[in-house]
Tab-separated table of C-alpha atoms in Angstrom:
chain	number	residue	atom	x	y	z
A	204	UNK	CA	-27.750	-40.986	-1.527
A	205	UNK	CA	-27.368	-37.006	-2.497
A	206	UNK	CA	-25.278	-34.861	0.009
A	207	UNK	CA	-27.114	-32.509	2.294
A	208	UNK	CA	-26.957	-29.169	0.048
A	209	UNK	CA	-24.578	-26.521	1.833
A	210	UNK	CA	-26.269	-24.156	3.847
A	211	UNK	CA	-25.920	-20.316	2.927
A	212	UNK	CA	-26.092	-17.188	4.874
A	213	UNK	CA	-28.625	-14.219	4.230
A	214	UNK	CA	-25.230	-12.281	2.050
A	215	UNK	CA	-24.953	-15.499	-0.557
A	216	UNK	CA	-25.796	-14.151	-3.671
A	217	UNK	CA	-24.244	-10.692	-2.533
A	218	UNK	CA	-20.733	-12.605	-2.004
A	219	UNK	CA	-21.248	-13.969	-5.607
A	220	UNK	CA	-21.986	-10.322	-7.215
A	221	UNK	CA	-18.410	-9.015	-5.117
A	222	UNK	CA	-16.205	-11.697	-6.721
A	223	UNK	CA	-15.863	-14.205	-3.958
A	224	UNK	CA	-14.592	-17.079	-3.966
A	225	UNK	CA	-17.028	-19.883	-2.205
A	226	UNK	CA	-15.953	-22.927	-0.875
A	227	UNK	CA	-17.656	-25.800	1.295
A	228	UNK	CA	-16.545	-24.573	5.267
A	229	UNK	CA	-18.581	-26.352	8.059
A	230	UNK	CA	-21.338	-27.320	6.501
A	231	UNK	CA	-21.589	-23.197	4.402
A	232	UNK	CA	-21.355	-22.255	1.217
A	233	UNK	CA	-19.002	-19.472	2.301
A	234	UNK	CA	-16.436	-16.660	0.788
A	235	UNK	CA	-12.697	-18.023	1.349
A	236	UNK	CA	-11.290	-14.858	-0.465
A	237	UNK	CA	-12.223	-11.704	-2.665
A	238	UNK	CA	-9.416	-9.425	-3.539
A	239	UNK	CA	-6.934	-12.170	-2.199
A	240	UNK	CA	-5.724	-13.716	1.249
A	241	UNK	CA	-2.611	-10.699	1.779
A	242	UNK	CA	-4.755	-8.131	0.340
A	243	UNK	CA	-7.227	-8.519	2.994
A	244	UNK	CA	-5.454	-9.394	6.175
A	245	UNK	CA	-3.226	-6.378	5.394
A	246	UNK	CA	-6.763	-4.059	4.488
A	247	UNK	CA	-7.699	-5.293	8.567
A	248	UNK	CA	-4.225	-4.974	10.022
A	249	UNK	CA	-3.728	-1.288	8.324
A	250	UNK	CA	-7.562	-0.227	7.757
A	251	UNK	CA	-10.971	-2.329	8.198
A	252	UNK	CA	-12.437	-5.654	6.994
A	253	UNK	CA	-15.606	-6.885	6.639
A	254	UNK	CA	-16.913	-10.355	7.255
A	255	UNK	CA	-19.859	-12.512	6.741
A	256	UNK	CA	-19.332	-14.350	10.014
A	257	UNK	CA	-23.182	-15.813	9.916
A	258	UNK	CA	-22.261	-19.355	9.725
A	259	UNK	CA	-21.814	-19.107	13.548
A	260	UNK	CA	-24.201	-20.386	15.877
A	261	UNK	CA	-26.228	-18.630	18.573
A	262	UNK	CA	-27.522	-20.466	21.691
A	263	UNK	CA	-30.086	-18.250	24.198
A	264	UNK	CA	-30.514	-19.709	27.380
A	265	UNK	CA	-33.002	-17.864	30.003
A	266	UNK	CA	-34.594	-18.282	32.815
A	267	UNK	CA	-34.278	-17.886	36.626
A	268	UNK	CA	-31.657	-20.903	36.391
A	269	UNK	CA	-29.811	-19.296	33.457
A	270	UNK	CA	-26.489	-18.682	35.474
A	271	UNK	CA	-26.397	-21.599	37.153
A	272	UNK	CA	-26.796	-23.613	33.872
A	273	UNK	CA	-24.051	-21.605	31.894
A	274	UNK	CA	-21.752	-22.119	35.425
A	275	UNK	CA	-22.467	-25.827	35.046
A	276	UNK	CA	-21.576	-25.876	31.431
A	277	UNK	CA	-18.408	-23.538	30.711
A	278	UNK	CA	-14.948	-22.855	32.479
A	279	UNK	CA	-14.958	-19.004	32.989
A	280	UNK	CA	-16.869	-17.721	36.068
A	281	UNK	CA	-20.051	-16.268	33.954
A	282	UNK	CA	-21.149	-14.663	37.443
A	283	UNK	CA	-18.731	-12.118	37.002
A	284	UNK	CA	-19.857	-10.335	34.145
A	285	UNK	CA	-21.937	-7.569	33.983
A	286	UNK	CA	-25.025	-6.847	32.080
A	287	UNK	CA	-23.931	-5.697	28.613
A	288	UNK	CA	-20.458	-7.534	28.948
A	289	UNK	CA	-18.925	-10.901	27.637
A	290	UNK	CA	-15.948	-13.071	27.844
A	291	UNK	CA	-14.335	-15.891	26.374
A	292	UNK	CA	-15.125	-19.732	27.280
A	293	UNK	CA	-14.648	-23.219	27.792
A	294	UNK	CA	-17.547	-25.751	26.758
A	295	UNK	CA	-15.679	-29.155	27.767
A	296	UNK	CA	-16.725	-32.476	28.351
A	297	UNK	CA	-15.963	-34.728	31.145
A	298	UNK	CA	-12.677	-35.900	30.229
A	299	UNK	CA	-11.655	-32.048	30.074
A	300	UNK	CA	-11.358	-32.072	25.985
A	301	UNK	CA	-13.104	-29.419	24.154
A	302	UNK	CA	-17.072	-29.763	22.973
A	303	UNK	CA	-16.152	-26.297	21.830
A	304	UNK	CA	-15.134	-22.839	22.439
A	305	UNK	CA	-17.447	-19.947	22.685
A	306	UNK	CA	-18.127	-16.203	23.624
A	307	UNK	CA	-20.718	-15.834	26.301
A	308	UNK	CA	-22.522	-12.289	26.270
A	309	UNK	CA	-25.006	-11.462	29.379
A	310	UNK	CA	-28.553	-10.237	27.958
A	311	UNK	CA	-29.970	-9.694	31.966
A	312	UNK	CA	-29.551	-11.542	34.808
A	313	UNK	CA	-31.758	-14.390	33.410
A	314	UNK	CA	-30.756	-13.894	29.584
A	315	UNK	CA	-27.577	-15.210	27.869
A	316	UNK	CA	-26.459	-15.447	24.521
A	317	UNK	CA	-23.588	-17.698	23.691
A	318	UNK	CA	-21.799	-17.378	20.258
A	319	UNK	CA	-20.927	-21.231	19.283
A	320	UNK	CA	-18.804	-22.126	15.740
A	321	UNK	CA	-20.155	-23.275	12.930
A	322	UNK	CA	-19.586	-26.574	12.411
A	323	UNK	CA	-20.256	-27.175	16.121
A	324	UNK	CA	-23.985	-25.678	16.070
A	325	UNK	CA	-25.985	-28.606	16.215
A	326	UNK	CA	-23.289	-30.839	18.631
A	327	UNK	CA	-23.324	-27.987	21.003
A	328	UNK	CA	-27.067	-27.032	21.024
A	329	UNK	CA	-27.533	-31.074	21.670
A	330	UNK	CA	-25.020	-31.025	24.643
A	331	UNK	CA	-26.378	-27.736	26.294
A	332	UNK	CA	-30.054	-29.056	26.198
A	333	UNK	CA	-28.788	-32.712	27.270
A	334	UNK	CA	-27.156	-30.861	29.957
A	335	UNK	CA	-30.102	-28.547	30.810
A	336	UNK	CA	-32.365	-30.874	32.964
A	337	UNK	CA	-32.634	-30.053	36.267
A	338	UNK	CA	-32.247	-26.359	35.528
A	339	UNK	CA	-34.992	-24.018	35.863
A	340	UNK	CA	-33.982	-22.334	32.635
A	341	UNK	CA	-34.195	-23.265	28.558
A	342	UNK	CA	-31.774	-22.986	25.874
A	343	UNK	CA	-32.972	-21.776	22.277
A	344	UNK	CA	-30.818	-22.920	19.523
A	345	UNK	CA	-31.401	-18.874	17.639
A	346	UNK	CA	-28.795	-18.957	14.798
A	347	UNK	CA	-31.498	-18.962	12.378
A	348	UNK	CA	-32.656	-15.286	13.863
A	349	UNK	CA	-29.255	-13.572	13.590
A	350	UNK	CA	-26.858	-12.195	10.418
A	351	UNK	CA	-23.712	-11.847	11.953
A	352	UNK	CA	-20.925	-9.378	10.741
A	353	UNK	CA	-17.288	-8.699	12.362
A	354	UNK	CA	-15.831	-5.375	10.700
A	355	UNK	CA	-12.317	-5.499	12.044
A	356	UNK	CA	-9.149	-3.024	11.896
A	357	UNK	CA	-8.261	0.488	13.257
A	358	UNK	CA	-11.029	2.489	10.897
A	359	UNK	CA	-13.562	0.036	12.212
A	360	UNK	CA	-14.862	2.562	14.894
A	361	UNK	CA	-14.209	5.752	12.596
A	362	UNK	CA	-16.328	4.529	9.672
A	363	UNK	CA	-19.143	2.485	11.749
A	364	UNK	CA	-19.531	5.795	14.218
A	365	UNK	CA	-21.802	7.794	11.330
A	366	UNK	CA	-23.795	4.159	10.896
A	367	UNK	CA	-25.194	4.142	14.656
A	368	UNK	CA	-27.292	5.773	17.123
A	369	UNK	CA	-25.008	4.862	20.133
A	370	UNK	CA	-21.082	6.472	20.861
A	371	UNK	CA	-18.991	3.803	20.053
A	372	UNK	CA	-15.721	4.849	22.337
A	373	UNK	CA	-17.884	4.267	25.034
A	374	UNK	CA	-18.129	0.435	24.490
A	375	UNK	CA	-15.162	-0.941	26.243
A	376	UNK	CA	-13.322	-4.394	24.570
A	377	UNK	CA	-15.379	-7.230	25.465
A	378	UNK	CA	-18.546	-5.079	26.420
A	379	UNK	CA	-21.606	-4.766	23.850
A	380	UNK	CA	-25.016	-2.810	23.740
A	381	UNK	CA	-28.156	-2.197	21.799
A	382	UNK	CA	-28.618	-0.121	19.075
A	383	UNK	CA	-29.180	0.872	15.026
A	384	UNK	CA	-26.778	-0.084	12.682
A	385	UNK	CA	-27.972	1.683	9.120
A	386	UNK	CA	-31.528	1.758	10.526
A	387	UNK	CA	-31.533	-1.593	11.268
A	388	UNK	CA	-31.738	-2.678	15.525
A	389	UNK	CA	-28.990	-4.476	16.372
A	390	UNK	CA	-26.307	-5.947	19.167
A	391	UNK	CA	-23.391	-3.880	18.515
A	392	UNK	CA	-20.239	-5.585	20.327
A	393	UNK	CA	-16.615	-4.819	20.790
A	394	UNK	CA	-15.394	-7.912	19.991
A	395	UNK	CA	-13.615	-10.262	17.293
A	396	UNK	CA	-11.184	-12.566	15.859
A	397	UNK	CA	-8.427	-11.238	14.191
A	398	UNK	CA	-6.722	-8.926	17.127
A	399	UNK	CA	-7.392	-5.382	15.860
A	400	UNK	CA	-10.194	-3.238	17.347
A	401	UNK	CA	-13.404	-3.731	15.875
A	402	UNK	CA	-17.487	-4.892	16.385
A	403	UNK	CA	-19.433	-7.761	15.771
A	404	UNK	CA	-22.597	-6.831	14.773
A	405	UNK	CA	-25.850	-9.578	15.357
A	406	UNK	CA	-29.232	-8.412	13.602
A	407	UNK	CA	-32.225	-9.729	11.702
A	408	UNK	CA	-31.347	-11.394	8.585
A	409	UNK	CA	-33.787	-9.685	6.569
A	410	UNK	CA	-32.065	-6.653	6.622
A	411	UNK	CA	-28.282	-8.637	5.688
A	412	UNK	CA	-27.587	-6.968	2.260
A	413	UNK	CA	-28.882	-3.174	3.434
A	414	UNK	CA	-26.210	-3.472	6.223
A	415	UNK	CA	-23.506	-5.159	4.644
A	416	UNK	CA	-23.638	-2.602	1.417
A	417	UNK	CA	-24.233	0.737	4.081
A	418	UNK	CA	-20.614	-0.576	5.833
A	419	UNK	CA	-19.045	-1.387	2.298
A	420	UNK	CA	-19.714	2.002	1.016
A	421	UNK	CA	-19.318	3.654	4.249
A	422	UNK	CA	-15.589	2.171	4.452
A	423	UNK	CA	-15.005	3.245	0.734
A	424	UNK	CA	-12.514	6.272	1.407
A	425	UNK	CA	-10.956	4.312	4.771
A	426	UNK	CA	-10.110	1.109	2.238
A	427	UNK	CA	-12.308	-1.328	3.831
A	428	UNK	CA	-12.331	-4.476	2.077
A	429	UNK	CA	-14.463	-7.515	2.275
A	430	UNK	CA	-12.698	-10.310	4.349
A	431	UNK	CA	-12.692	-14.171	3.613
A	432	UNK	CA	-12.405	-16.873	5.818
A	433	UNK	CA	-8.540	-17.813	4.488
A	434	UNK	CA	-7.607	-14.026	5.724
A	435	UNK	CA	-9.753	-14.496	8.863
A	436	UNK	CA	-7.680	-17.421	9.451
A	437	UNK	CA	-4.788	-15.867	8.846
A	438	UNK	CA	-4.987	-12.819	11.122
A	439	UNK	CA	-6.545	-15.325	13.916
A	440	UNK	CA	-3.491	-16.834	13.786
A	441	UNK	CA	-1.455	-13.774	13.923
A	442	UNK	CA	-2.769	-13.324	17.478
A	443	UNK	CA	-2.454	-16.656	18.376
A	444	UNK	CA	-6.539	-17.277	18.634
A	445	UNK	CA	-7.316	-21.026	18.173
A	446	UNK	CA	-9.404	-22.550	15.878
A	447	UNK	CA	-11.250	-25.527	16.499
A	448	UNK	CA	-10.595	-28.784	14.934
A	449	UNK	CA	-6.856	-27.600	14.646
A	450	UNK	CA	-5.690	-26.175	17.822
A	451	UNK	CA	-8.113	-27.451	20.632
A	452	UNK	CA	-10.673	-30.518	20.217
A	453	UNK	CA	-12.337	-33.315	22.214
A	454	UNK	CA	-8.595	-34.263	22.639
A	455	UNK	CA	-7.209	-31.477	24.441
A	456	UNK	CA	-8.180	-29.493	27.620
A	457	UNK	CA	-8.009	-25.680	28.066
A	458	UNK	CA	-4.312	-25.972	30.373
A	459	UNK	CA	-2.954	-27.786	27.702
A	460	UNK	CA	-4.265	-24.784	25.152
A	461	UNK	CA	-2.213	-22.787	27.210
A	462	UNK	CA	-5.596	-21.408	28.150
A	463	UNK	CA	-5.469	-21.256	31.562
A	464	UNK	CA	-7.206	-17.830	31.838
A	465	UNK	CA	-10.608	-19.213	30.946
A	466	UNK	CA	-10.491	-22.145	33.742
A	467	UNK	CA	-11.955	-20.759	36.837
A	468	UNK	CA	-11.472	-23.615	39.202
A	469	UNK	CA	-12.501	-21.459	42.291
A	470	UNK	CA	-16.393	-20.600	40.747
A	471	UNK	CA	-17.171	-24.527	41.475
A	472	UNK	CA	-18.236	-27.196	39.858
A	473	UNK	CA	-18.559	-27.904	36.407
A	474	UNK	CA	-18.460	-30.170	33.595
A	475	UNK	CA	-14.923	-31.074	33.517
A	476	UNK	CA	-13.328	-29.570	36.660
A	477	UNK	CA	-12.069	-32.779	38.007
A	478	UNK	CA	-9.904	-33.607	35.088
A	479	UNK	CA	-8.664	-30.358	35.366
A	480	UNK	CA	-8.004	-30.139	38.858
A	481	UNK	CA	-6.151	-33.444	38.639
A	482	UNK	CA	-4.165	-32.256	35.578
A	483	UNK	CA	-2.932	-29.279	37.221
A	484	UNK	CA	-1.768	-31.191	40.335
A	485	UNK	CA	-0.019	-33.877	38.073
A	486	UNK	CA	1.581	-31.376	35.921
A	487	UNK	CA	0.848	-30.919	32.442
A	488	UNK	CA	3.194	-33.342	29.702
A	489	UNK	CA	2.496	-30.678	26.835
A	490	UNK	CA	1.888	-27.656	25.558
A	491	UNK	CA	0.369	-26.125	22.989
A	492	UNK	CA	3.192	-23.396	21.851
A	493	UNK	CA	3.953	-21.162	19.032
A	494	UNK	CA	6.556	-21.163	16.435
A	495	UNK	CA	8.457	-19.191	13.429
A	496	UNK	CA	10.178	-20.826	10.777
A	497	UNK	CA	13.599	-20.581	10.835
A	498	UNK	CA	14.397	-22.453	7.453
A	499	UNK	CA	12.315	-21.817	4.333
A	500	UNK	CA	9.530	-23.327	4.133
A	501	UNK	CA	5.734	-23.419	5.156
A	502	UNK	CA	4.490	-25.127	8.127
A	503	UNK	CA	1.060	-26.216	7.252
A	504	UNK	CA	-1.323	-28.105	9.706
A	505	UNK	CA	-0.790	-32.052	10.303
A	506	UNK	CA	3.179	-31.476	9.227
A	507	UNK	CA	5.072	-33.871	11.634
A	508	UNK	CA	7.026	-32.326	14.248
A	509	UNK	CA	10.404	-33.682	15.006
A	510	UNK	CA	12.399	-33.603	18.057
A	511	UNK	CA	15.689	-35.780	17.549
A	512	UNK	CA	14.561	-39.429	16.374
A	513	UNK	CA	11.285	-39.126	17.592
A	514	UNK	CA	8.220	-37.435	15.676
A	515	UNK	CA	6.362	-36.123	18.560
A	516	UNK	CA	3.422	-34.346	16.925
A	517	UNK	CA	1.941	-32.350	14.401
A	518	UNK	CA	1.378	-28.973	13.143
A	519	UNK	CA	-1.869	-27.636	14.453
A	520	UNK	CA	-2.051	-24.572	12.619
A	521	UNK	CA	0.470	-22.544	10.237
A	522	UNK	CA	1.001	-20.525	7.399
A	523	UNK	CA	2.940	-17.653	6.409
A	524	UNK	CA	1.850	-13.956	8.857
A	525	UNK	CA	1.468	-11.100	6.353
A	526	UNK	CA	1.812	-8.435	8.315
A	527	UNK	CA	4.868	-10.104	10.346
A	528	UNK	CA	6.390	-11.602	7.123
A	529	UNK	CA	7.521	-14.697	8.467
A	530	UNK	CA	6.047	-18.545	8.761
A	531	UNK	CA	4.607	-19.095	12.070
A	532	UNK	CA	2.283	-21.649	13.067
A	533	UNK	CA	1.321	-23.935	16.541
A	534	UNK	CA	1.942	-27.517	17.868
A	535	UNK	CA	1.462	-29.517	20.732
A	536	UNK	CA	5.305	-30.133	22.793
A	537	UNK	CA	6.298	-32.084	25.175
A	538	UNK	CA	6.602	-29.718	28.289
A	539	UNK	CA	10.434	-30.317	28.582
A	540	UNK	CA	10.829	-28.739	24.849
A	541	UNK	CA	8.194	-25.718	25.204
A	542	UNK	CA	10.934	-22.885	26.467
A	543	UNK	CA	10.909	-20.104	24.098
A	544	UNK	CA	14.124	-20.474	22.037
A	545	UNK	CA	13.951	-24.091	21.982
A	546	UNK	CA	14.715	-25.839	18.233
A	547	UNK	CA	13.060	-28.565	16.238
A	548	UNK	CA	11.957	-30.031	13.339
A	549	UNK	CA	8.820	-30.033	11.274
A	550	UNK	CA	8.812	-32.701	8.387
A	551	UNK	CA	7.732	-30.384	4.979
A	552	UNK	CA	7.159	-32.408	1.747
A	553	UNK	CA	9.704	-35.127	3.291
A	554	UNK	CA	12.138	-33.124	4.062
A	555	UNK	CA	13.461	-31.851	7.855
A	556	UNK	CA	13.409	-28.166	8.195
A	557	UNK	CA	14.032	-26.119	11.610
A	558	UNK	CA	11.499	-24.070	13.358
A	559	UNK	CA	11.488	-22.333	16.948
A	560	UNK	CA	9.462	-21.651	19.581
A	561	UNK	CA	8.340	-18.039	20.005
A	562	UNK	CA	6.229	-16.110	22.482
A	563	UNK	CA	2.773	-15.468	21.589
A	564	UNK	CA	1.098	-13.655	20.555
A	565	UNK	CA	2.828	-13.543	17.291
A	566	UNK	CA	0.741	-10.356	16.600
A	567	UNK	CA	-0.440	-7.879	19.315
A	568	UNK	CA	-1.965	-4.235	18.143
A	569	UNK	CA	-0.468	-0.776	19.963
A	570	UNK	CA	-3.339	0.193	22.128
């Protein structure tokens, strides 16, 4: 039987003309580097970056129900945000574990967009409209409608300010508005994954390469460069964002993420609260924590972790920070051994090498 063909984003062919490097990510035919992994996580630490972040999924859901729905569905308190704002969520099953994490942005009281990953699209959209009945209001699986581009880094306001119609300082971090990007009508919002300032930008896809070249040249004399997903990985992990499928899954609930701050127990119900409640009265019996290297060697993901005799997890996520020019990386812990300061072992090629736990995030930009 012949594979489903990888899907490719409106920028395909222009990825191809810059030099990049396309792998198979999520279902995508997608860029995993250009210039190289350093070069570019140290062009969005220092300057700006540009990604083709189009492989993400959109899901609108509207109607006079619309709040209530996304209440029922995700862990942060959605009634709290203001029109033209968004925050980070929860999407979680029963059992507390992950269905996915997402950014929820509100379009008007009856309007919300919610920014869903990749490889997650079509499990999501399927839970949300399973989920839906009983809800005066509809949810539009509209990935198809939207190009997506993050340009990330300290320039990224500098060199995108000539590009619009709208002031950019005015947009505060996690708040997002309307306007022309190059011409083209688009959402314009302070937001990303890679902890530097920047936008995410959300427009038709017809107009993908006429955007994407007007930033590209317009970053020229700032060094913008464009941004794979191995340097988007990279700098996520910098500032201790987590990825799905590595850090947080179907397995693990936000408390054990160590991501309390998106669990709004006090809004009321929703899909998952009672696990959660329950958890937090039991205690948690791990931790999801974050660690440097303190031997040589490279902590990459599924490495076991060792704590005396006893392997007691896995990597979740690591490689070596280039901007902090160390290894770092994440694990589950047990809760006794999650102090910061506290030694173990991760198993590398066969061989026992000692790593620490840190505080997080590893990365954090001057503001």
């Amino acid at each position: 039987m012949a594979e489903n063909p990888l899907k490719q984003t409106a920028l395909n062919a222009a990825h191809r003309r810059l030099g990049g490097k396309m792998v198979s990510y999520g279902g995508w035919d997608m860029p995993v580097t250009y210039a190289g992994t350093i070069d570019e996580h140290m062009a969005v630490r220092t300057a700006a970056g540009l990604f083709d972040v189009s492989h993400m999924g959109e899901v609108e859901v509207h109607g006079p129900q619309a709040l209530q729905l996304v209440q029922h569905l995700t862990t942060n308190d959605a009634s709290k945000l203001h029109i033209g704002q968004a925050h980070y969520s929860g999407l979680l099953y029963p059992n507390g574990g992950f269905v996915d994490d997402l950014l929820v942005h509100k379009l008007s009281d009856e309007h919300y967009l919610l920014c869903i990953n990749a490889s997650n699209t079509d499990k999501d959209f399927a839970w949300i409209r399973q989920h839906a009945t009983g809800f005066d209001a509809e949810a539009v699986n509209t990935s198809p409608n939207y190009t997506q581009l993050a340009l990330q880094g300290p320039q990224a306001l500098t060199m995108l300010q000539p590009l619009v119609d709208v002031e950019l300082s005015t947009i505060k971090y996690y708040w997002f508005t309307h306007g022309k990007v190059a011409g083209v009508p688009a959402l314009i919002a302070r937001t990303g994954y890679t902890g530097e300032d920047g936008f995410e930008l959300y427009f038709d896809p017809n107009k993908s390469e006429r955007v994407w070249n007007k930033l590209l040249e317009a970053g020229q004399s700032y060094g913008i460069q464009p941004c794979g997903l191995a340097a988007r990985n990279t700098l996520r992990l910098e500032a201790k964002m987590a990825l799905y499928g590595n850090d947080i899954d179907d397995t693990t609930t936000p408390l054990e993420a160590d991501l309390a701050w998106i669990v709004k127990l006090q809004k009321g119900d929703f899909i998952g609260r009672d696990v959660l409640v329950k958890q937090k009265e039991a205690g948690l019996t791990r931790k999801l924590i974050g660690f440097e290297m303190l031997d040589r060697g490279i902590a990459r993901e599924h490495y076991p972790i060792w704590i005396g005799d006893a392997q007691v997890s896995q990597v979740s996520s690591g490689s070596p920070a280039p901007f902090l020019k160390k290894n770092i990386g994440l694990a589950y812990l047990p809760l006794e051994h999650t102090a910061v300061g506290t030694r173990f072992d991760v198993e590398i090629r066969g061989k026992r090498t000692t790593a620490q736990v840190v505080e997080t995030p590893f990365y954090k930009r001057a503001k």
